[in-house]
Coordinates of C-alpha atoms and ligand atoms in Angstrom, one line a residue:
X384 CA -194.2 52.8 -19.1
X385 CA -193.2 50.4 -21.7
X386 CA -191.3 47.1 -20.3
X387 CA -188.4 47.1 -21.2
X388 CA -187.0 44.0 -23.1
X389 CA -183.3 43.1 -22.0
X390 CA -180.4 44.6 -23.8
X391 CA -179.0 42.3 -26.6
X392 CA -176.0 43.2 -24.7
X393 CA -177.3 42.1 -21.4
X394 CA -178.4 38.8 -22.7
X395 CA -175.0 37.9 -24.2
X396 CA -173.0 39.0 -20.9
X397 CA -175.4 36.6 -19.0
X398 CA -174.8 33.7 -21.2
X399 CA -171.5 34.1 -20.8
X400 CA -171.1 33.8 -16.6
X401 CA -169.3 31.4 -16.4
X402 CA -171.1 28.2 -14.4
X403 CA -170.2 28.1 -10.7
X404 CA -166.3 26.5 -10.5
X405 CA -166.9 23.7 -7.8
X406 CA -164.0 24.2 -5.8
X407 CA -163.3 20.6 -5.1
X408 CA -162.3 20.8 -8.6
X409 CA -159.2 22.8 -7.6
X410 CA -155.9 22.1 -7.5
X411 CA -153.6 23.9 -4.9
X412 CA -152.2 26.4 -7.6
X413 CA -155.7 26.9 -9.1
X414 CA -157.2 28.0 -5.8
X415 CA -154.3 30.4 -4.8
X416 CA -155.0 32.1 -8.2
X417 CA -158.4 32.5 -7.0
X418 CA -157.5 33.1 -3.8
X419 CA -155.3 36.4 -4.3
X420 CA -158.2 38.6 -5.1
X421 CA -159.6 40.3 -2.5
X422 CA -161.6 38.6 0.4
X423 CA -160.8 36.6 3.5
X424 CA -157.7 34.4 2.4
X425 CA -158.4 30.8 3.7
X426 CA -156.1 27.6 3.8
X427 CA -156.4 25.2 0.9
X428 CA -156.6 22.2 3.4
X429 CA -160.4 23.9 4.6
X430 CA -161.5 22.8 1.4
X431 CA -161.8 19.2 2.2
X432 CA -163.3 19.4 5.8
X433 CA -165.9 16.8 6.3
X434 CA -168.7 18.5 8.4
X435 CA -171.8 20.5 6.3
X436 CA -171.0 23.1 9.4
X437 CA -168.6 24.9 6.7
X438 CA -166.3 27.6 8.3
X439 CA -168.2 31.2 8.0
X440 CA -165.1 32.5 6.4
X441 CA -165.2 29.6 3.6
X442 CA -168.5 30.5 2.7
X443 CA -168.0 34.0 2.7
X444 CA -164.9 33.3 0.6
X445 CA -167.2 31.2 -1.8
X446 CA -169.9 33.7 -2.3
X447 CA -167.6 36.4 -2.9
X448 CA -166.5 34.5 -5.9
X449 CA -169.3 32.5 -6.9
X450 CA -167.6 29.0 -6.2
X451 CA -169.8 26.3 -5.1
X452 CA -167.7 24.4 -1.9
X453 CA -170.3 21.4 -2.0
X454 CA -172.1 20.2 -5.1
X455 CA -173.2 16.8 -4.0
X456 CA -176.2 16.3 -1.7
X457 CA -177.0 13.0 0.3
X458 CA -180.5 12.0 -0.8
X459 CA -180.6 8.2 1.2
X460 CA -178.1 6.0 3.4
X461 CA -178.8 3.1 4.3
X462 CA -176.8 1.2 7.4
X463 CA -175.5 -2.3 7.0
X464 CA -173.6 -4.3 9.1
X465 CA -170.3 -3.2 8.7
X466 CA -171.3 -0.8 5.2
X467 CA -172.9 2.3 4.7
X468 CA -174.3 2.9 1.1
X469 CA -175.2 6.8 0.4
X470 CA -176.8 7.7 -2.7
X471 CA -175.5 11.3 -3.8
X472 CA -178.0 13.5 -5.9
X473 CA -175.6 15.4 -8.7
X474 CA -176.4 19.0 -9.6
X475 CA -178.0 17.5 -13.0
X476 CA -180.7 15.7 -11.3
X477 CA -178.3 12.1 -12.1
X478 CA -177.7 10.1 -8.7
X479 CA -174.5 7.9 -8.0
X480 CA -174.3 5.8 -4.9
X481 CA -170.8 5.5 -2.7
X482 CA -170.2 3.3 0.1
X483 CA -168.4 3.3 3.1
X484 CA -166.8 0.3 4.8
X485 CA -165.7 0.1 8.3
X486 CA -162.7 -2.0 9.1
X487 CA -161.0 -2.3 12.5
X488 CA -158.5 0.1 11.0
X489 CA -160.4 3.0 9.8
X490 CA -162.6 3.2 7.0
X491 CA -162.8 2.3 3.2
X492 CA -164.4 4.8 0.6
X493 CA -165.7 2.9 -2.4
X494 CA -166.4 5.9 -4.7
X495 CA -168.0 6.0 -7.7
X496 CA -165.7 7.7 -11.2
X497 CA -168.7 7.7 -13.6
X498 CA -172.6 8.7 -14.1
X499 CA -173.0 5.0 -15.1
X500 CA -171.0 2.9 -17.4
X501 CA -170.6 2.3 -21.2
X502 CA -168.9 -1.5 -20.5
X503 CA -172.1 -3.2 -20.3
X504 CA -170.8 -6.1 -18.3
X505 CA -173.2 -8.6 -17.8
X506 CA -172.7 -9.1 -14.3
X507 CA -172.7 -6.0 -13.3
X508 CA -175.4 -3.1 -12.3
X509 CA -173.6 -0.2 -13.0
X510 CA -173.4 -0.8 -16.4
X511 CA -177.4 -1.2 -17.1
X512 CA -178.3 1.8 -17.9
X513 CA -175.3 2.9 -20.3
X514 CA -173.1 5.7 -19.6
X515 CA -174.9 9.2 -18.7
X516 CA -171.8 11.4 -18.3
X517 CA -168.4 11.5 -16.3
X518 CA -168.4 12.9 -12.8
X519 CA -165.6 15.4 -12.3
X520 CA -162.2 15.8 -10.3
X521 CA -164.4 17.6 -8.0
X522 CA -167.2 15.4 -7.8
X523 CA -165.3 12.4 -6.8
X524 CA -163.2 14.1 -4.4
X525 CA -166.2 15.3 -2.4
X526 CA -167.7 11.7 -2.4
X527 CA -164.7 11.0 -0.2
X528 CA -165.2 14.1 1.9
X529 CA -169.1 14.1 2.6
X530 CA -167.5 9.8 3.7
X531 CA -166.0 11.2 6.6
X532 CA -162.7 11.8 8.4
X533 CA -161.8 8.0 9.0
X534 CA -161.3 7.1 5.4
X535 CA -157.9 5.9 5.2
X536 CA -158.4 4.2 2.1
X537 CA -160.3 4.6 -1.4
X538 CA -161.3 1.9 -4.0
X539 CA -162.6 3.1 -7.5
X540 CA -165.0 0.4 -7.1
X541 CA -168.6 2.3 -7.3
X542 CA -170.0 3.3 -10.4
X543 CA -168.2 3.3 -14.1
X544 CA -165.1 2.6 -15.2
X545 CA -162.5 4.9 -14.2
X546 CA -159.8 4.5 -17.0
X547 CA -162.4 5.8 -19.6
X548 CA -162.7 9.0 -17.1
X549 CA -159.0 9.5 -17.4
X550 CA -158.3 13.0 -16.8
X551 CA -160.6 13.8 -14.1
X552 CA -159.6 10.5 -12.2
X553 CA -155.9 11.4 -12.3
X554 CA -156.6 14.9 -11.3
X555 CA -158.8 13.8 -7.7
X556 CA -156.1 12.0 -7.1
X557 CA -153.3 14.8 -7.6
X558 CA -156.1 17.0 -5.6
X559 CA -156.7 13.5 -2.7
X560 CA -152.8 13.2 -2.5
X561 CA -151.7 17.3 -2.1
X562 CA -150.3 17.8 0.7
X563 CA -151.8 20.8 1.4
X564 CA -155.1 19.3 1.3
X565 CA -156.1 16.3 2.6
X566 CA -152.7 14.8 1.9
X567 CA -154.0 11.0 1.4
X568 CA -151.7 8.5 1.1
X569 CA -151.6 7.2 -2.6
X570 CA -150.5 3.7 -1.5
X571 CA -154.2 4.2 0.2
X572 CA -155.8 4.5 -3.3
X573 CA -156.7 1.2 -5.5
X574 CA -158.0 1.8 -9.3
X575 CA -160.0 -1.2 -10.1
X576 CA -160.5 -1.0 -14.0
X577 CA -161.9 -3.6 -16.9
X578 CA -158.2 -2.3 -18.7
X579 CA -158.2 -0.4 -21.4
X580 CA -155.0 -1.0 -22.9
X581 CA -154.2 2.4 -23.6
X582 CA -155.3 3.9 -20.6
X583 CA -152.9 1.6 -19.0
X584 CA -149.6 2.7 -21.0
X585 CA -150.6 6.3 -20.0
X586 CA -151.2 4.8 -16.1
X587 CA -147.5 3.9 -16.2
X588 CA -146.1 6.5 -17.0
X589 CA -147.3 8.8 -13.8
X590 CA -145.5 9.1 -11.0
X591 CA -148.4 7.7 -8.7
X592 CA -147.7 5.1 -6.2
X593 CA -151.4 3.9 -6.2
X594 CA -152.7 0.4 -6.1
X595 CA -154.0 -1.2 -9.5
X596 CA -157.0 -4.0 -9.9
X597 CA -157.4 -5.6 -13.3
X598 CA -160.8 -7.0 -13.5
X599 CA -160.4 -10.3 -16.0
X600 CA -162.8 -12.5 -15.4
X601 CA -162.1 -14.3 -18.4
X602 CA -158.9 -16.7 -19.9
X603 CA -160.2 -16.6 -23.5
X604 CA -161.2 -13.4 -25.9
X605 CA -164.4 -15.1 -26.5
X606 CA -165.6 -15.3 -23.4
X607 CA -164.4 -12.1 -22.2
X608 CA -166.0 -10.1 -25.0
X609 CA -169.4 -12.0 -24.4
X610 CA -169.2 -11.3 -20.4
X611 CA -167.8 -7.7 -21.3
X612 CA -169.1 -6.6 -24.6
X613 CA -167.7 -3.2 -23.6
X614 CA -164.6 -4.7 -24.0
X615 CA -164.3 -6.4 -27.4
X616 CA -161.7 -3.9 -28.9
X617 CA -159.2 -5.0 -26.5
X618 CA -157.5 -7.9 -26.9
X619 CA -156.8 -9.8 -23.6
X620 CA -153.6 -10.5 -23.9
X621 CA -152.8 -6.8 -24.2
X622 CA -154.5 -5.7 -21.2
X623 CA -152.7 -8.5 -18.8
X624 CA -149.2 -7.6 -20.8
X625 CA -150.1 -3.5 -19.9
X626 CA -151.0 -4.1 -16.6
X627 CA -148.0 -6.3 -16.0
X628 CA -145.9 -3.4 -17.8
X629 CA -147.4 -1.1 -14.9
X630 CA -146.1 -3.6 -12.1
X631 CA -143.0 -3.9 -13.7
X632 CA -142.2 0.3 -14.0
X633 CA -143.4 1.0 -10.6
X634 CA -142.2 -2.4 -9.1
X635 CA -145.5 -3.6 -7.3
X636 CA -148.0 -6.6 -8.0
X637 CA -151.0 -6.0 -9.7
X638 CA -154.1 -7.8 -8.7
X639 CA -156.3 -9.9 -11.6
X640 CA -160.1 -10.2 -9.9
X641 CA -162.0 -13.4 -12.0
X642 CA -165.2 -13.5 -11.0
X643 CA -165.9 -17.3 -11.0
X644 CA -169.4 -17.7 -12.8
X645 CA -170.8 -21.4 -13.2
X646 CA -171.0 -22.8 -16.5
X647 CA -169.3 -19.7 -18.3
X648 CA -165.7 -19.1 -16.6
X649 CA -165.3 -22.2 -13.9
X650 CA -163.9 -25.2 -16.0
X651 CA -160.5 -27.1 -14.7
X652 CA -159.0 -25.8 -18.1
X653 CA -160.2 -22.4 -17.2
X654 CA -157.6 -22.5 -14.2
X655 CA -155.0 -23.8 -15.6
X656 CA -155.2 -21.4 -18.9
X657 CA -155.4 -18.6 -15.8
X658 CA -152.5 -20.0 -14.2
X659 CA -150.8 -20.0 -17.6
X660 CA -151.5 -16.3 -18.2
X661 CA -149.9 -15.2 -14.5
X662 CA -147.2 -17.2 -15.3
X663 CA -144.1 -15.2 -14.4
X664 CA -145.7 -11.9 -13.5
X665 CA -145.7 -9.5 -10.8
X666 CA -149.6 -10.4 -10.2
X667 CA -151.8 -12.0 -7.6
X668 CA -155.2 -13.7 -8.6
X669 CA -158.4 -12.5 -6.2
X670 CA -161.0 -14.8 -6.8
X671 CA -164.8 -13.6 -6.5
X672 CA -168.3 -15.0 -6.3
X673 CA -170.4 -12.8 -8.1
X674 CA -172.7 -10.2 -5.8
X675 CA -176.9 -11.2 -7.5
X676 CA -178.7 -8.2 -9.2
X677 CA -181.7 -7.3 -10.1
X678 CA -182.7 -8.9 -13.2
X679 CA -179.3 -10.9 -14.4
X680 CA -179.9 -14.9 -14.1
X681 CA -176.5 -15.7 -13.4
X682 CA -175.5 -18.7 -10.3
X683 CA -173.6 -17.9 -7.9
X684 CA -170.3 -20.4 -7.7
X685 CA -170.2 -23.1 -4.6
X686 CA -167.5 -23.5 -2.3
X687 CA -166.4 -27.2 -3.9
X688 CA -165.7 -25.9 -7.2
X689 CA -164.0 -22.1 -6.2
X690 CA -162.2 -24.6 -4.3
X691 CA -161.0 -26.7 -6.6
X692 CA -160.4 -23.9 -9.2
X693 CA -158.2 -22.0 -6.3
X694 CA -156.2 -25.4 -5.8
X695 CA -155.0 -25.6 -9.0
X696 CA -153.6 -21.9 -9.2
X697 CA -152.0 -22.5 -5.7
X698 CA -150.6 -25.7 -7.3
X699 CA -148.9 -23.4 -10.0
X700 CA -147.4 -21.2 -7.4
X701 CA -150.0 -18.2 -8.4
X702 CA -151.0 -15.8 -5.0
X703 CA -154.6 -16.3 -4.9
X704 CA -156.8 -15.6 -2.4
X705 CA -160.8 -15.9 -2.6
X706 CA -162.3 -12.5 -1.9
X707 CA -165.6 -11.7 -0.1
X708 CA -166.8 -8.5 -1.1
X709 CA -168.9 -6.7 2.0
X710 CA -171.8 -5.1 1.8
X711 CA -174.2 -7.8 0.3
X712 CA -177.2 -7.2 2.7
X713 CA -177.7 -3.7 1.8
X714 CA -176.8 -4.2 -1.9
X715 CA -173.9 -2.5 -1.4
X716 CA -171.5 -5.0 -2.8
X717 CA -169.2 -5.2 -6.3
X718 CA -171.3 -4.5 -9.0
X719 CA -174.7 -3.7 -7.0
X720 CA -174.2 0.2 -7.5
X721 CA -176.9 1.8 -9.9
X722 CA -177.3 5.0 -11.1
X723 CA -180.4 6.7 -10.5
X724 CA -181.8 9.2 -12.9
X725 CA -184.0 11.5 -10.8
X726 CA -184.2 14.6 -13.1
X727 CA -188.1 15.9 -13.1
X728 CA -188.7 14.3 -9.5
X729 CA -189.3 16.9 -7.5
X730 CA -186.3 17.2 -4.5
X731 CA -188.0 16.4 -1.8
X732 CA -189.2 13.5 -3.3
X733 CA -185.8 11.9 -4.8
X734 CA -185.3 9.7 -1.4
X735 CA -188.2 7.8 -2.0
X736 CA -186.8 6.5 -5.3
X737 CA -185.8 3.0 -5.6
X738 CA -185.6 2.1 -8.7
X739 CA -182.5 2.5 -11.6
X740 CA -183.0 4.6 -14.1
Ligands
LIG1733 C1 -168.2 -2.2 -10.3 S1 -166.6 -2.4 -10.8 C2 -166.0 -0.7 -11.0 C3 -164.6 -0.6 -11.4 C4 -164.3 -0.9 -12.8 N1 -165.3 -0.5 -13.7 C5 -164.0 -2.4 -13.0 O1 -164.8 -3.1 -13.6 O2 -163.0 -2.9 -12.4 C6 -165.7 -3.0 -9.4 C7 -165.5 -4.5 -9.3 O3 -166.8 -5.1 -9.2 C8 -166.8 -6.3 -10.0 N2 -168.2 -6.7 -10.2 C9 -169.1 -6.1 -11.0 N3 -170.3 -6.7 -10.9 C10 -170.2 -7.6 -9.9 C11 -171.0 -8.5 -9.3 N4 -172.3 -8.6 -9.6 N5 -170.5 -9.4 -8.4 C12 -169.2 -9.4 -8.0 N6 -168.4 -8.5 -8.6 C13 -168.8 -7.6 -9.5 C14 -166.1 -5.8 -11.2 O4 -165.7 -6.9 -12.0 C15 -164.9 -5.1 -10.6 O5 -163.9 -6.0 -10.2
LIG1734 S1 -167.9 -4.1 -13.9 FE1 -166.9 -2.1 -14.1 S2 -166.7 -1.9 -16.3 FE2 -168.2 -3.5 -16.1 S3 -170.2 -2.4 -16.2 FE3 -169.6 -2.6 -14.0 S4 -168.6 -0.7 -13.6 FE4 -168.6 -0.9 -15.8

């Protein structure tokens, strides 16, 4: 008997299956649509339950539909002293890294919004490789999820930048926040971003009570475009006067992070111009010393001189303080996060990869 070749028909009906919805990627109304067929009808809020032991009925629900409940598989953690960094393999064969931070109050997600980063800071690991792709509303919820039942609060602080992943950031927070889910607390929820200035006018306009970082790190355009060369389009001035704008609409204080670098950002002038630029705003200064990575000569600032940079903001009545990001001795600190590119490794050996793509 002659094989039979598949239908032309056949062919075009299997092209167009639609890919497997990830159901982290649903919000409330969305999964009641899907929901209604017929099938065992399960609560929203089961969605976002933390153990791999998923409820029978959830999976039968799944199957019946073809929705995938988990898309994200933990290929390494390591344990630090009070960190955790996990490294989450993507269905793509792209790897993102998460942490989790324990404080004495519960637990702090830093989750990654991108497959990489187009910024290109040059501080910064995330940005080394350039930008792969954006993760999605689903993929960024479920790094919070597969982090465990004591986060109580989330920093976009991982991988990429989350204001050029608008949409799908705003929509894992709408999904984070419903109350028929996992109902977290906005005011739990901090969006660190470099600023773009549009992103920001959008920002301000939703009716989201979240908590908003604006990474400076600069007083001049010149030596923010060199140190961010992502960035160069944006003229700084703009990005503090957005941000403030935010503050102002949803009357809160936004934070300004300057990462103090030697000999590039760390002059006397440098603080004052800083001081002069959070004149009269609703901001607070958080002052870093930058995290080392692989490859980037950069110094690391001493005490004496964050010091004397802090004094003179405190002199002009600025809120600093000087943060100390955790994590360090697992590389699991601000700006350590690479993305791994693990496509043609074979699964079972993507744990043993160390290196960024
Ligand atoms: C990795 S970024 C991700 C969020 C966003 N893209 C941004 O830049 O704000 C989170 C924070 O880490 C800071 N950062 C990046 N590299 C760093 C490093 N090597 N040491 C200290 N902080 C760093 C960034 O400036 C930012 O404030
Ligand atoms: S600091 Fe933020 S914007 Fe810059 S490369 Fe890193 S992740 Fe991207």
């Amino acid at each position: 008997m002659p094989i039979q070749e598949p239908s032309p028909l056949g062919a075009e009906r299997q092209k167009a299956l639609p890919a497997p919805t990830l159901a982290l990627n649903l919000m409330a109304d969305e999964f009641d649509a899907l929901n209604a067929s017929s099938g065992p009808q399960i609560a929203y809020r089961d969605l976002f339950c933390p153990h791999m032991d998923l409820p029978r009925a959830l999976r039968n629900w799944s199957e019946a539909r073809g929705v995938q409940l988990r898309s994200l598989r933990k290929i390494t953690h390591e344990r630090g002293g009070r960190s955790q960094k996990v490294l989450f393999g993507l269905h793509d064969g792209y790897a993102v890294e998460s942490v989790l931070i324990r404080r004495h109050d519960g637990h702090t997600a830093c989750i990654s919004s991108q497959v990489g980063c187009a910024f290109a800071c040059q501080f910064c690991a995330s940005g080394q490789a350039g930008l792969k792709r954006n993760l999605s509303a689903g993929e960024i919820v479920e790094q919070v999820v597969q982090l465990g039942p004591k986060v109580n609060r989330i920093v976009f602080m991982g991988i990429g930048e989350p204001l050029n992943n608008y949409e799908q950031v705003m929509k894992a927070i709408r999904i984070l926040r419903d109350r028929r889910g996992m109902n977290f607390p906005t005011t739990g929820i901090t969006l660190s971003t470099i600023g773009i200035p549009k992103a920001l006018a959008q920002l301000r306009e939703e009716h989201l009570a979240i908590n908003l970082t604006i990474s400076l790190h600069a007083t001049t355009q010149e030596v923010r475009d060199r140190l961010i060369p992502g960035s160069r389009k944006h003229d700084i001035n703009e990005v503090i006067a957005r941000a403030s704008s935010w503050a102002e609409r949803h009357n809160r204080i936004v934070t300004f992070v300057y990462l103090v670098l030697p000999g590039i950002n760390d002059t006397l002038a440098d603080a004052k111009r800083l001081a002069g630029l959070m004149n009269k705003r609703r901001a607070r200064v958080n002052l870093m010393r930058w995290n080392p990575v692989d490859g980037i000569a950069l110094d690391r600032t001493g005490d004496r001189s964050l010091g004397l940079f802090r004094e003179v903001l405190d002199r002009a009545g600025v809120p600093v303080v000087v943060r100390d990001t955790q994590g360090r001795d697992i590389s699991a600190a601000c700006g350590q996060l690479w993305l791994r590119d693990l496509r043609g490794i074979p699964v079972e050996k993507r744990g043993a990869t160390k290196k960024a793509a």
